[in-house]
Short mmCIF file of C-alpha atoms in Angstrom, two decimals:
data_model
loop_
_atom_site.label_atom_id
_atom_site.label_comp_id
_atom_site.label_asym_id
_atom_site.label_seq_id
_atom_site.Cartn_x
_atom_site.Cartn_y
_atom_site.Cartn_z
CA MET Z 458 0.00 0.00 0.00
CA PRO Z 459 1.24 3.54 -0.73
CA ASP Z 460 2.23 5.68 2.24
CA LYS Z 461 -0.48 7.96 3.55
CA VAL Z 462 0.03 11.73 3.49
CA LEU Z 463 -2.06 13.64 6.02
CA ILE Z 464 -3.85 16.73 4.71
CA PHE Z 465 -3.83 19.65 7.14
CA ASP Z 466 -6.24 22.32 5.91
CA THR Z 467 -5.55 25.84 7.15
CA THR Z 468 -8.12 27.74 5.04
CA LEU Z 469 -9.86 28.95 8.20
CA ARG Z 470 -6.62 30.23 9.75
CA ASP Z 471 -3.92 31.05 7.23
CA GLY Z 472 -6.43 31.45 4.41
CA GLU Z 473 -8.37 33.97 6.47
CA GLN Z 474 -5.20 36.05 6.81
CA SER Z 475 -5.59 37.06 3.16
CA PRO Z 476 -6.43 40.78 3.22
CA GLY Z 477 -10.22 41.02 3.00
CA ALA Z 478 -10.91 37.31 3.50
CA SER Z 479 -12.17 37.44 7.09
CA MET Z 480 -15.18 35.22 7.81
CA ASN Z 481 -17.85 35.13 10.48
CA GLN Z 482 -18.70 32.10 12.60
CA GLU Z 483 -21.54 30.84 10.40
CA GLU Z 484 -19.35 31.06 7.30
CA LYS Z 485 -16.46 29.24 9.01
CA LEU Z 486 -18.79 26.46 10.16
CA SER Z 487 -20.15 26.06 6.61
CA ILE Z 488 -16.61 25.61 5.27
CA ALA Z 489 -15.64 23.29 8.15
CA ARG Z 490 -18.61 21.02 7.36
CA LEU Z 491 -17.48 20.70 3.75
CA LEU Z 492 -13.87 20.11 4.86
CA GLU Z 493 -15.21 17.24 6.97
CA GLU Z 494 -17.03 15.87 3.92
CA LEU Z 495 -13.80 16.35 1.96
CA ARG Z 496 -12.19 14.12 4.63
CA VAL Z 497 -9.19 16.28 5.37
CA ASP Z 498 -7.28 14.86 8.34
CA ILE Z 499 -6.79 18.08 10.29
CA ILE Z 500 -8.67 21.39 10.21
CA GLU Z 501 -6.75 24.34 11.62
CA ALA Z 502 -9.84 26.21 12.72
CA GLY Z 503 -8.21 29.51 13.67
CA PHE Z 504 -5.95 31.55 15.92
CA PRO Z 505 -8.01 31.58 19.13
CA ILE Z 506 -6.16 34.40 20.89
CA ALA Z 507 -6.59 36.74 17.90
CA SER Z 508 -10.07 37.80 18.99
CA LYS Z 509 -13.10 36.68 20.94
CA GLY Z 510 -14.85 36.03 17.62
CA ASP Z 511 -12.04 33.76 16.43
CA PHE Z 512 -12.07 31.90 19.75
CA ASN Z 513 -15.83 31.34 19.50
CA SER Z 514 -15.52 30.11 15.90
CA VAL Z 515 -12.80 27.60 16.79
CA GLN Z 516 -14.80 26.41 19.78
CA ALA Z 517 -17.96 25.98 17.67
CA ILE Z 518 -16.07 23.98 15.02
CA ALA Z 519 -14.41 21.83 17.71
CA SER Z 520 -17.83 21.07 19.21
CA GLU Z 521 -19.52 20.13 15.92
CA ILE Z 522 -16.93 18.50 13.65
CA LYS Z 523 -16.25 14.89 14.62
CA ASP Z 524 -14.37 13.25 11.74
CA CYS Z 525 -11.33 15.57 11.60
CA GLN Z 526 -8.72 16.61 14.12
CA ILE Z 527 -9.29 20.24 15.12
CA ALA Z 528 -6.22 22.42 15.67
CA GLY Z 529 -5.81 25.86 17.17
CA LEU Z 530 -2.69 27.95 16.54
CA ALA Z 531 -0.68 29.50 19.38
CA ARG Z 532 2.54 31.42 19.73
CA ALA Z 533 5.19 30.14 22.18
CA LYS Z 534 3.40 31.81 25.08
CA HIS Z 535 1.47 30.21 27.93
CA GLU Z 536 -1.50 32.55 27.45
CA ASP Z 537 -1.80 31.71 23.74
CA ILE Z 538 -1.50 27.99 24.40
CA GLU Z 539 -4.03 27.99 27.22
CA ILE Z 540 -6.58 29.91 25.15
CA ALA Z 541 -5.99 27.61 22.17
CA TRP Z 542 -6.59 24.59 24.41
CA ASN Z 543 -9.81 26.07 25.81
CA ALA Z 544 -11.00 26.59 22.23
CA VAL Z 545 -10.26 23.06 20.95
CA LYS Z 546 -10.61 20.87 24.03
CA LYS Z 547 -14.20 19.85 23.21
CA ALA Z 548 -13.06 18.35 19.91
CA LYS Z 549 -13.13 14.59 19.51
CA ASN Z 550 -9.45 14.79 18.56
CA PRO Z 551 -7.96 18.17 19.52
CA ARG Z 552 -4.54 19.48 18.54
CA ILE Z 553 -2.50 22.46 19.73
CA HIS Z 554 -0.22 23.92 17.07
CA THR Z 555 2.48 26.15 18.53
CA PHE Z 556 5.33 27.89 16.75
CA ILE Z 557 8.35 30.16 17.07
CA ALA Z 558 10.65 31.66 14.45
CA THR Z 559 14.06 30.04 13.97
CA SER Z 560 15.67 31.97 11.09
CA PRO Z 561 18.46 34.47 11.90
CA ILE Z 562 16.53 37.42 10.47
CA HIS Z 563 13.38 36.63 12.46
CA MET Z 564 15.23 35.92 15.70
CA LYS Z 565 17.27 39.12 15.46
CA PHE Z 566 14.71 41.64 14.27
CA LYS Z 567 11.31 40.22 15.27
CA LEU Z 568 11.93 38.18 18.41
CA LYS Z 569 15.11 39.93 19.55
CA LEU Z 570 16.28 36.59 20.95
CA ASN Z 571 19.45 34.53 20.52
CA GLU Z 572 19.54 30.82 19.73
CA GLU Z 573 19.73 29.70 23.37
CA GLU Z 574 16.73 31.86 24.29
CA VAL Z 575 14.72 30.41 21.41
CA LEU Z 576 15.60 26.87 22.53
CA ASP Z 577 14.43 27.72 26.06
CA LYS Z 578 11.11 28.95 24.68
CA ILE Z 579 10.66 25.82 22.58
CA LYS Z 580 11.15 23.57 25.60
CA ASP Z 581 8.89 25.67 27.81
CA SER Z 582 6.04 26.15 25.31
CA VAL Z 583 5.91 22.60 23.92
CA SER Z 584 6.11 21.06 27.42
CA PHE Z 585 3.35 23.37 28.65
CA ALA Z 586 1.15 22.49 25.65
CA ARG Z 587 1.80 18.75 26.04
CA ASN Z 588 0.60 18.88 29.65
CA LEU Z 589 -2.74 20.17 28.35
CA CYS Z 590 -3.20 18.20 25.12
CA PRO Z 591 -1.81 14.83 23.93
CA ASN Z 592 -1.55 15.97 20.30
CA ILE Z 593 1.05 18.73 19.80
CA GLU Z 594 2.38 20.15 16.56
CA TRP Z 595 5.41 22.42 16.64
CA SER Z 596 6.53 24.70 13.80
CA CYS Z 597 9.81 26.48 13.13
CA GLU Z 598 8.60 29.67 11.48
CA ASP Z 599 10.71 30.64 8.46
CA GLY Z 600 12.29 27.19 8.51
CA GLY Z 601 13.29 27.56 4.86
CA ARG Z 602 15.76 30.31 5.79
CA SER Z 603 16.96 28.80 9.08
CA SER Z 604 20.43 27.43 9.77
CA ILE Z 605 20.16 23.69 9.19
CA ASP Z 606 22.29 22.80 12.24
CA PHE Z 607 20.17 25.01 14.49
CA LEU Z 608 17.05 23.48 12.95
CA TYR Z 609 18.24 20.01 14.00
CA LYS Z 610 18.61 21.19 17.62
CA CYS Z 611 15.19 22.85 17.66
CA ILE Z 612 13.39 19.86 16.19
CA GLU Z 613 15.09 17.35 18.49
CA LEU Z 614 14.19 19.46 21.53
CA ALA Z 615 10.57 19.94 20.40
CA ILE Z 616 10.12 16.18 20.05
CA GLU Z 617 11.76 15.57 23.43
CA SER Z 618 9.36 18.10 24.93
CA GLY Z 619 6.28 16.34 23.57
CA ALA Z 620 5.64 17.31 19.93
CA SER Z 621 4.42 14.46 17.74
CA THR Z 622 4.25 16.53 14.53
CA ILE Z 623 7.11 18.74 13.34
CA ASN Z 624 6.16 21.32 10.74
CA ILE Z 625 8.86 22.90 8.58
CA PRO Z 626 7.40 25.95 6.83
CA ASP Z 627 8.71 27.85 3.86
CA THR Z 628 7.06 30.91 5.39
CA VAL Z 629 8.05 33.43 2.73
CA GLY Z 630 8.04 31.10 -0.28
CA TYR Z 631 11.79 31.54 -0.73
CA THR Z 632 13.15 28.06 -1.39
CA LEU Z 633 13.30 26.16 -4.67
CA PRO Z 634 11.86 22.62 -4.85
CA PHE Z 635 15.17 20.73 -4.87
CA GLU Z 636 16.44 22.99 -2.07
CA PHE Z 637 13.36 22.50 0.12
CA GLY Z 638 13.37 18.75 -0.51
CA GLU Z 639 17.00 18.64 0.61
CA ILE Z 640 16.08 20.36 3.91
CA ILE Z 641 13.47 17.65 4.61
CA LYS Z 642 15.93 14.91 3.67
CA LYS Z 643 18.61 16.33 5.99
CA VAL Z 644 16.17 16.67 8.89
CA LYS Z 645 15.04 13.06 8.39
CA ASN Z 646 18.67 11.84 8.34
CA ASN Z 647 20.18 14.01 11.08
CA VAL Z 648 17.61 14.48 13.88
CA PRO Z 649 18.09 11.45 16.19
CA ASN Z 650 14.47 11.19 17.40
CA ILE Z 651 12.69 12.20 14.17
CA ASP Z 652 11.15 8.72 13.94
CA LYS Z 653 8.91 9.71 16.88
CA ALA Z 654 7.21 12.48 14.88
CA ILE Z 655 5.51 13.11 11.56
CA ILE Z 656 7.27 15.65 9.34
CA SER Z 657 4.88 18.29 8.02
CA VAL Z 658 5.43 21.10 5.50
CA HIS Z 659 3.70 24.44 5.05
CA CYS Z 660 4.72 26.19 1.84
CA HIS Z 661 3.85 29.70 0.67
CA ASN Z 662 3.52 30.62 -2.97
CA ASP Z 663 5.56 33.83 -3.32
CA LEU Z 664 7.56 32.36 -6.22
CA GLY Z 665 4.71 30.15 -7.44
CA LEU Z 666 6.43 27.04 -6.04
CA ALA Z 667 4.27 26.09 -3.03
CA VAL Z 668 2.81 22.92 -4.58
CA ALA Z 669 6.13 21.87 -6.12
CA ASN Z 670 7.94 22.40 -2.80
CA SER Z 671 5.26 20.42 -0.92
CA LEU Z 672 5.49 17.47 -3.31
CA ASN Z 673 9.28 17.49 -3.27
CA ALA Z 674 9.11 17.44 0.53
CA VAL Z 675 6.82 14.39 0.37
CA GLU Z 676 9.28 12.68 -1.95
CA ASN Z 677 11.93 13.23 0.71
CA GLY Z 678 9.95 11.97 3.69
CA ALA Z 679 7.30 14.52 4.73
CA ARG Z 680 3.96 12.88 5.52
CA GLN Z 681 1.76 15.87 6.21
CA ILE Z 682 1.01 18.78 3.86
CA GLU Z 683 -0.48 22.04 5.12
CA CYS Z 684 -2.57 23.71 2.45
CA THR Z 685 -5.70 25.74 1.71
CA ILE Z 686 -8.68 25.57 -0.61
CA ASN Z 687 -7.96 27.54 -3.82
CA GLY Z 688 -4.47 28.30 -2.46
CA LEU Z 689 -5.95 31.05 -0.29
CA GLY Z 690 -3.54 32.82 2.04
CA GLU Z 691 -1.64 36.00 2.78
CA ARG Z 692 0.51 37.56 0.05
CA ALA Z 693 0.59 35.06 -2.85
CA GLY Z 694 -1.18 32.36 -0.85
CA ASN Z 695 -0.42 28.79 0.19
CA ALA Z 696 -0.09 25.43 -1.50
CA ALA Z 697 -3.53 24.70 -3.00
CA LEU Z 698 -5.16 21.64 -1.45
CA GLU Z 699 -6.83 20.61 -4.70
CA GLU Z 700 -3.51 20.70 -6.55
CA VAL Z 701 -1.42 18.67 -4.10
CA VAL Z 702 -4.20 16.11 -3.63
CA MET Z 703 -4.86 15.60 -7.33
CA ALA Z 704 -1.12 15.51 -8.12
CA MET Z 705 -0.73 12.66 -5.62
CA LYS Z 706 -3.78 10.91 -7.07
CA VAL Z 707 -2.93 11.29 -10.76
CA ARG Z 708 0.82 10.63 -10.34
CA SER Z 709 0.68 7.95 -7.66
CA ASP Z 710 2.85 5.88 -9.99
CA LEU Z 711 5.82 8.14 -9.19
CA LEU Z 712 4.99 9.64 -5.81
CA LYS Z 713 3.73 6.33 -4.37
CA VAL Z 714 1.65 8.13 -1.72
CA GLN Z 715 -2.05 8.71 -1.20
CA SER Z 716 -4.33 10.94 0.84
CA ASN Z 717 -7.64 10.21 2.47
CA VAL Z 718 -9.36 13.10 0.67
CA ASN Z 719 -12.76 12.58 -0.92
CA THR Z 720 -11.87 14.30 -4.18
CA SER Z 721 -15.48 14.39 -5.39
CA ALA Z 722 -16.13 17.19 -2.86
CA ILE Z 723 -13.31 19.41 -4.20
CA SER Z 724 -15.34 21.44 -6.69
CA LYS Z 725 -18.16 22.45 -4.35
CA THR Z 726 -15.73 23.23 -1.52
CA SER Z 727 -13.78 25.49 -3.87
CA LYS Z 728 -16.98 27.27 -4.92
CA LEU Z 729 -18.09 27.78 -1.32
CA VAL Z 730 -14.76 29.26 -0.23
CA SER Z 731 -14.76 31.56 -3.25
CA SER Z 732 -18.32 32.66 -2.53
CA ILE Z 733 -17.73 33.37 1.16
CA THR Z 734 -14.42 35.19 0.78
CA GLY Z 735 -15.34 37.04 -2.41
CA PHE Z 736 -12.10 35.84 -4.02
CA PRO Z 737 -12.99 34.61 -7.53
CA VAL Z 738 -11.16 31.57 -8.89
CA GLN Z 739 -9.22 32.50 -12.02
CA PRO Z 740 -10.59 30.68 -15.11
CA ASN Z 741 -7.27 28.94 -15.87
CA LYS Z 742 -6.67 27.84 -12.27
CA ALA Z 743 -5.54 24.21 -12.08
CA ILE Z 744 -8.20 21.66 -11.09
CA VAL Z 745 -11.03 24.06 -10.11
CA GLY Z 746 -10.84 26.84 -12.71
CA ALA Z 747 -13.76 27.23 -15.13
CA ASN Z 748 -11.46 26.33 -18.05
CA ALA Z 749 -9.74 23.38 -16.35
CA PHE Z 750 -11.83 20.91 -18.39
CA ALA Z 751 -12.69 23.20 -21.33
CA HIS Z 752 -11.31 22.73 -24.85
CA GLU Z 753 -11.45 25.43 -27.52
CA SER Z 754 -8.60 24.54 -29.84
CA GLY Z 755 -9.80 22.53 -32.84
CA ILE Z 756 -6.94 20.06 -32.45
CA HIS Z 757 -7.79 19.55 -28.79
CA GLN Z 758 -11.51 19.18 -29.50
CA ASP Z 759 -10.81 16.59 -32.16
CA GLY Z 760 -8.60 14.63 -29.78
CA VAL Z 761 -11.09 14.74 -26.92
CA LEU Z 762 -13.94 13.58 -29.15
CA LYS Z 763 -11.87 10.59 -30.23
CA ASN Z 764 -10.52 9.78 -26.75
CA VAL Z 765 -10.96 12.11 -23.79
CA GLN Z 766 -7.62 11.03 -22.33
CA THR Z 767 -5.77 12.69 -25.21
CA TYR Z 768 -6.11 16.04 -23.42
CA GLU Z 769 -7.59 15.26 -19.99
CA ILE Z 770 -5.41 13.57 -17.39
CA MET Z 771 -8.32 13.37 -14.93
CA SER Z 772 -12.08 13.35 -15.37
CA PRO Z 773 -14.32 16.22 -14.21
CA GLU Z 774 -16.29 13.69 -12.18
CA THR Z 775 -13.19 13.01 -10.05
CA ILE Z 776 -13.48 16.44 -8.43
CA GLY Z 777 -17.28 16.47 -8.27
CA LEU Z 778 -18.15 18.12 -11.60
CA LYS Z 779 -20.84 15.58 -12.42
CA LYS Z 780 -22.27 15.63 -15.93
CA SER Z 781 -26.06 15.86 -15.96
CA SER Z 782 -28.66 15.31 -18.65
CA LEU Z 783 -31.20 17.18 -16.51
CA VAL Z 784 -31.86 20.49 -18.28
CA LEU Z 785 -33.89 22.98 -16.27
CA GLY Z 786 -36.10 25.80 -17.46
CA LYS Z 787 -39.25 27.66 -16.54
CA HIS Z 788 -41.39 24.52 -17.00
CA SER Z 789 -39.31 22.39 -14.63
CA GLY Z 790 -40.86 21.10 -11.44
CA LYS Z 791 -39.62 21.16 -7.87
CA HIS Z 792 -38.66 17.47 -7.86
CA ALA Z 793 -36.37 17.89 -10.90
CA PHE Z 794 -34.92 21.01 -9.33
CA LYS Z 795 -34.16 19.15 -6.10
CA GLU Z 796 -32.46 16.37 -8.08
CA LYS Z 797 -30.36 18.95 -9.90
CA LEU Z 798 -29.25 20.40 -6.55
CA LYS Z 799 -28.17 16.92 -5.43
CA ILE Z 800 -26.14 16.50 -8.62
CA LEU Z 801 -24.48 19.85 -7.92
CA GLY Z 802 -23.61 18.68 -4.40
CA TYR Z 803 -26.28 20.45 -2.34
CA GLU Z 804 -28.50 18.66 0.18
CA VAL Z 805 -31.23 21.06 1.32
CA GLY Z 806 -34.37 20.74 3.44
CA ASP Z 807 -37.93 21.21 2.17
CA ASN Z 808 -38.41 24.67 3.69
CA TYR Z 809 -35.16 25.96 2.26
CA ILE Z 810 -35.73 24.46 -1.19
CA ASN Z 811 -39.06 26.30 -1.50
CA GLU Z 812 -37.26 29.63 -1.18
CA ILE Z 813 -34.57 28.73 -3.71
CA PHE Z 814 -37.07 27.19 -6.15
CA GLU Z 815 -39.17 30.36 -6.12
CA LYS Z 816 -36.06 32.39 -7.03
CA PHE Z 817 -35.19 29.84 -9.73
CA LYS Z 818 -38.61 30.21 -11.38
CA LEU Z 819 -38.25 33.99 -11.40
CA LEU Z 820 -34.82 33.65 -13.02
CA ALA Z 821 -36.07 31.09 -15.56
CA ASP Z 822 -38.77 33.53 -16.67
CA LYS Z 823 -36.05 36.10 -17.43
CA LYS Z 824 -33.38 33.87 -18.97
CA LYS Z 825 -33.39 31.73 -22.08
CA ASP Z 826 -30.90 29.21 -20.67
CA VAL Z 827 -30.37 28.42 -16.98
CA TYR Z 828 -26.86 27.05 -16.39
CA ASP Z 829 -25.54 25.08 -13.43
CA GLU Z 830 -23.55 28.18 -12.44
CA ASP Z 831 -26.82 30.15 -12.27
CA ILE Z 832 -28.29 27.65 -9.83
CA ILE Z 833 -25.13 27.56 -7.71
CA ALA Z 834 -25.25 31.36 -7.52
CA LEU Z 835 -28.88 31.23 -6.37
CA VAL Z 836 -28.05 28.75 -3.59
CA ASP Z 837 -25.03 30.73 -2.43
CA ASP Z 838 -26.93 34.01 -2.60
CA THR Z 839 -29.81 32.61 -0.53
CA HIS Z 840 -27.82 30.62 2.02
CA PHE Z 841 -25.98 33.43 3.75
CA ASN Z 842 -28.83 35.95 3.76
CA LYS Z 843 -31.53 34.23 5.80
CA SER Z 844 -31.24 36.26 9.00
CA ASN Z 845 -30.09 39.62 7.73
CA THR Z 846 -30.96 42.89 9.42
CA LEU Z 847 -31.18 44.70 6.07
CA LYS Z 848 -33.03 43.33 3.03
CA LEU Z 849 -33.87 44.70 -0.41
CA LYS Z 850 -37.59 44.83 -1.23
CA ASN Z 851 -37.67 46.95 -4.36
CA LEU Z 852 -35.39 49.13 -6.48
CA SER Z 853 -35.96 51.56 -9.33
CA ILE Z 854 -33.51 53.77 -11.23
CA MET Z 855 -33.85 56.94 -13.28
CA SER Z 856 -30.74 57.41 -15.38
CA GLY Z 857 -29.52 58.77 -18.69
CA THR Z 858 -26.58 60.36 -20.48
CA ASN Z 859 -27.80 63.92 -19.87
CA SER Z 860 -29.98 63.45 -16.80
CA LYS Z 861 -29.44 63.05 -13.10
CA HIS Z 862 -28.94 59.54 -11.75
CA VAL Z 863 -31.61 58.92 -9.10
CA ALA Z 864 -32.32 55.69 -7.20
CA SER Z 865 -35.44 54.84 -5.19
CA LEU Z 866 -35.29 51.87 -2.82
CA GLU Z 867 -37.59 50.01 -0.49
CA LEU Z 868 -35.57 48.31 2.24
CA ASN Z 869 -36.58 46.17 5.17
CA PHE Z 870 -34.38 47.41 8.03
CA LYS Z 871 -34.79 45.90 11.49
CA GLU Z 872 -38.26 44.62 10.48
CA GLU Z 873 -39.40 48.09 9.34
CA LEU Z 874 -40.04 49.12 5.75
CA LYS Z 875 -37.89 52.09 4.76
CA GLU Z 876 -38.41 54.08 1.56
CA VAL Z 877 -35.48 56.21 0.45
CA SER Z 878 -34.35 58.12 -2.64
CA GLY Z 879 -31.00 59.63 -3.53
CA SER Z 880 -28.75 60.67 -6.36
CA GLY Z 881 -25.17 59.85 -7.30
CA ASN Z 882 -22.48 60.08 -9.95
CA GLY Z 883 -24.00 57.02 -11.60
CA PRO Z 884 -26.90 54.62 -10.95
CA ILE Z 885 -24.85 52.32 -8.73
CA ASP Z 886 -23.41 55.21 -6.74
CA ALA Z 887 -26.98 56.47 -6.23
CA VAL Z 888 -28.06 53.03 -4.96
CA PHE Z 889 -25.13 52.82 -2.54
CA ASN Z 890 -25.89 56.32 -1.22
CA CYS Z 891 -29.51 55.31 -0.53
CA ILE Z 892 -28.45 52.21 1.39
CA SER Z 893 -25.96 54.25 3.45
CA LYS Z 894 -28.75 56.67 4.40
CA VAL Z 895 -30.82 53.84 5.85
CA VAL Z 896 -28.07 52.09 7.82
CA GLY Z 897 -26.61 55.36 9.11
CA PHE Z 898 -22.99 54.88 8.03
CA SER Z 899 -20.98 55.39 4.83
CA PRO Z 900 -18.23 52.77 4.51
CA LYS Z 901 -15.38 53.22 2.06
CA LEU Z 902 -15.78 51.26 -1.17
CA VAL Z 903 -12.44 49.44 -1.39
CA LEU Z 904 -13.32 47.04 -4.22
CA TYR Z 905 -16.08 46.73 -6.82
CA HIS Z 906 -15.89 43.73 -9.16
CA ILE Z 907 -18.36 42.42 -11.76
CA ASN Z 908 -18.20 38.92 -13.19
CA ALA Z 909 -20.56 37.32 -15.73
CA ILE Z 910 -21.46 33.92 -14.28
CA THR Z 911 -22.58 32.44 -17.58
CA PRO Z 912 -22.31 33.27 -21.30
CA ASP Z 913 -24.87 35.20 -23.39
CA SER Z 914 -26.22 38.71 -23.04
CA ASP Z 915 -28.82 37.63 -20.47
CA ALA Z 916 -26.15 36.24 -18.12
CA GLN Z 917 -26.42 36.73 -14.39
CA GLY Z 918 -23.97 39.31 -13.16
CA GLU Z 919 -22.05 38.46 -10.00
CA VAL Z 920 -20.93 41.52 -8.08
CA THR Z 921 -18.36 41.55 -5.29
CA VAL Z 922 -17.85 44.61 -3.10
CA LYS Z 923 -15.35 45.15 -0.31
CA LEU Z 924 -16.22 47.87 2.21
CA GLY Z 925 -13.79 49.48 4.63
CA TYR Z 926 -15.25 50.27 8.04
CA SER Z 927 -13.74 50.68 11.51
CA ASN Z 928 -10.26 49.63 10.27
CA LYS Z 929 -11.69 46.35 8.95
CA GLU Z 930 -12.84 45.12 5.56
CA PHE Z 931 -16.19 43.45 4.85
CA ILE Z 932 -17.00 41.53 1.67
CA GLY Z 933 -20.42 41.28 0.06
CA LYS Z 934 -21.25 39.12 -2.93
CA ALA Z 935 -24.51 38.70 -4.86
CA SER Z 936 -25.82 37.85 -8.31
CA ASP Z 937 -28.77 38.89 -10.43
CA ILE Z 938 -29.67 39.21 -14.09
CA ASP Z 939 -29.85 42.98 -13.44
CA ILE Z 940 -26.34 44.22 -12.59
CA ILE Z 941 -27.67 47.19 -10.59
CA VAL Z 942 -29.80 44.86 -8.44
CA ALA Z 943 -26.78 42.57 -7.98
CA SER Z 944 -24.74 45.61 -6.92
CA ALA Z 945 -27.38 46.63 -4.39
CA LYS Z 946 -27.58 43.12 -2.95
CA SER Z 947 -23.80 42.78 -2.64
CA TYR Z 948 -23.55 46.17 -0.90
CA ILE Z 949 -26.40 45.17 1.43
CA ASN Z 950 -24.67 41.85 2.21
CA ALA Z 951 -21.48 43.69 3.20
CA CYS Z 952 -23.50 46.19 5.27
CA ASN Z 953 -25.17 43.29 7.09
CA LYS Z 954 -21.72 42.01 8.04
CA ILE Z 955 -20.87 45.46 9.39
CA LEU Z 956 -24.13 45.53 11.38
CA ASN Z 957 -23.38 42.06 12.79
CA PHE Z 958 -19.84 43.18 13.62
CA GLU Z 959 -21.16 46.21 15.52
CA LYS Z 960 -23.71 44.07 17.33
CA ASN Z 961 -21.08 41.53 18.40
CA SER Z 962 -18.65 44.31 19.36
CA ASN Z 963 -21.26 45.80 21.68
CA MET Z 964 -21.94 42.39 23.21
CA GLN Z 965 -18.22 41.79 23.73
CA GLU Z 966 -17.41 45.27 25.01
CA GLY Z 967 -14.45 45.15 27.35
CA VAL Z 968 -12.93 42.05 25.74
CA SER Z 969 -9.36 42.77 24.66
CA GLU Z 970 -8.57 41.89 21.06
CA ILE Z 971 -5.13 41.44 19.53
CA SER Z 972 -4.80 42.36 15.87
CA ILE Z 973 -4.15 39.34 13.66
CA SER Z 974 -1.67 41.46 11.74
CA ASN Z 975 0.52 41.49 14.83
CA ILE Z 976 0.47 37.75 15.40
CA LYS Z 977 0.50 36.26 11.94
CA GLY Z 978 1.97 32.80 12.14
CA ILE Z 979 3.69 30.51 9.75
#
């Protein structure tokens, strides 16, 4: 049997450190449930000391998710470790992941510690964590730029102190594949007690080499890969889970390893993460991009028609892109619609399906062709807007090349119907101004992005907005056949997140929060 490589998903921790990718508790739980279905081995649910909200999210995931280990990240400090333990201790299989930097540049300028002081902190923090939790992972931050001899000492001490997983990160994406593989090989051959721990790797993508470095590390003895859905992460991101998993699956003949991942859940997990974070997946992205299984070249089309393996090294079905003969339109019934949702990977209750089906019928009346992407957008648009404080009831626009742009909106705000009108530099600006009047604040529009979900002139437009408010950024995403309506909905979705943030801040008044930017980990 091939060796097993553990998949450690850090979408909810490192992925969330992408600027603008912060998620609320409900959104994190939704992703965690799909990660459980994906059968990742470990979910790093967050950085519990970062904020009360992050602590609560980690705790909620630890309480609900049963089929994955749940990890919480902590610096080499007793307070961090204790809070991480309190967040994950209800998990069926909890893990504390603690780290400290070991590269000369980090020790000198960030930690202001010498090698002996770092070794003391490793022994103290890992021992303290091991007394709380039986499953300890230790990471040498910036391991790729650390002195190899010092790395041996650190790793040996961490294992002696109770760590059963040793993670070697390429924190700044600096190393080349052969170079990083050599580091793993040297650690495996020169740390006396390395056989008592699993070697893990956590590679960043600054030079576009995160997946290559991870696979080279596996070839040299690593048996855990830390990665994220869609390669999400700060700066250029992390190794993409879908890429490392499918590389191991497709090229098992050379790598001779396997993961436990249910690859058929890859596509829908990718779509959910993209929808929640507002980070679109580029069309030519490996595995999950819209063009990953598309063929336009005549030569390629000819080859695929004769034998699909001429240009496809994996089938779409492998990642959950199931082909369906079920074509939906305005005459389709609810039963067929429910079956289509199942094919697309959604299991929904009767009450919820009624709401989505009603929206589908309205869309089908407006559109000639209803694509799978249209239905996915409807589900995503409905799912995260069930308990919103602010809802759009009606919208009308007066606009023209030589006339004033005026918007009139009916909004349900805190269970009261509000009617408001306002002008702007364009129709969308007018709509945003009206919404700001109702909620009582005017956030800064940091990002406005339009994407056509499907082809044709009657395509649904998907709008993503990012609003700056109170030194934070809030993402809203919505779709509609009318781009102005989609813009209004996306702005409202972001405003609802701001309203929820303010509500939670008032409830948690007096709770000290530490900025994630000050405690970013590996």
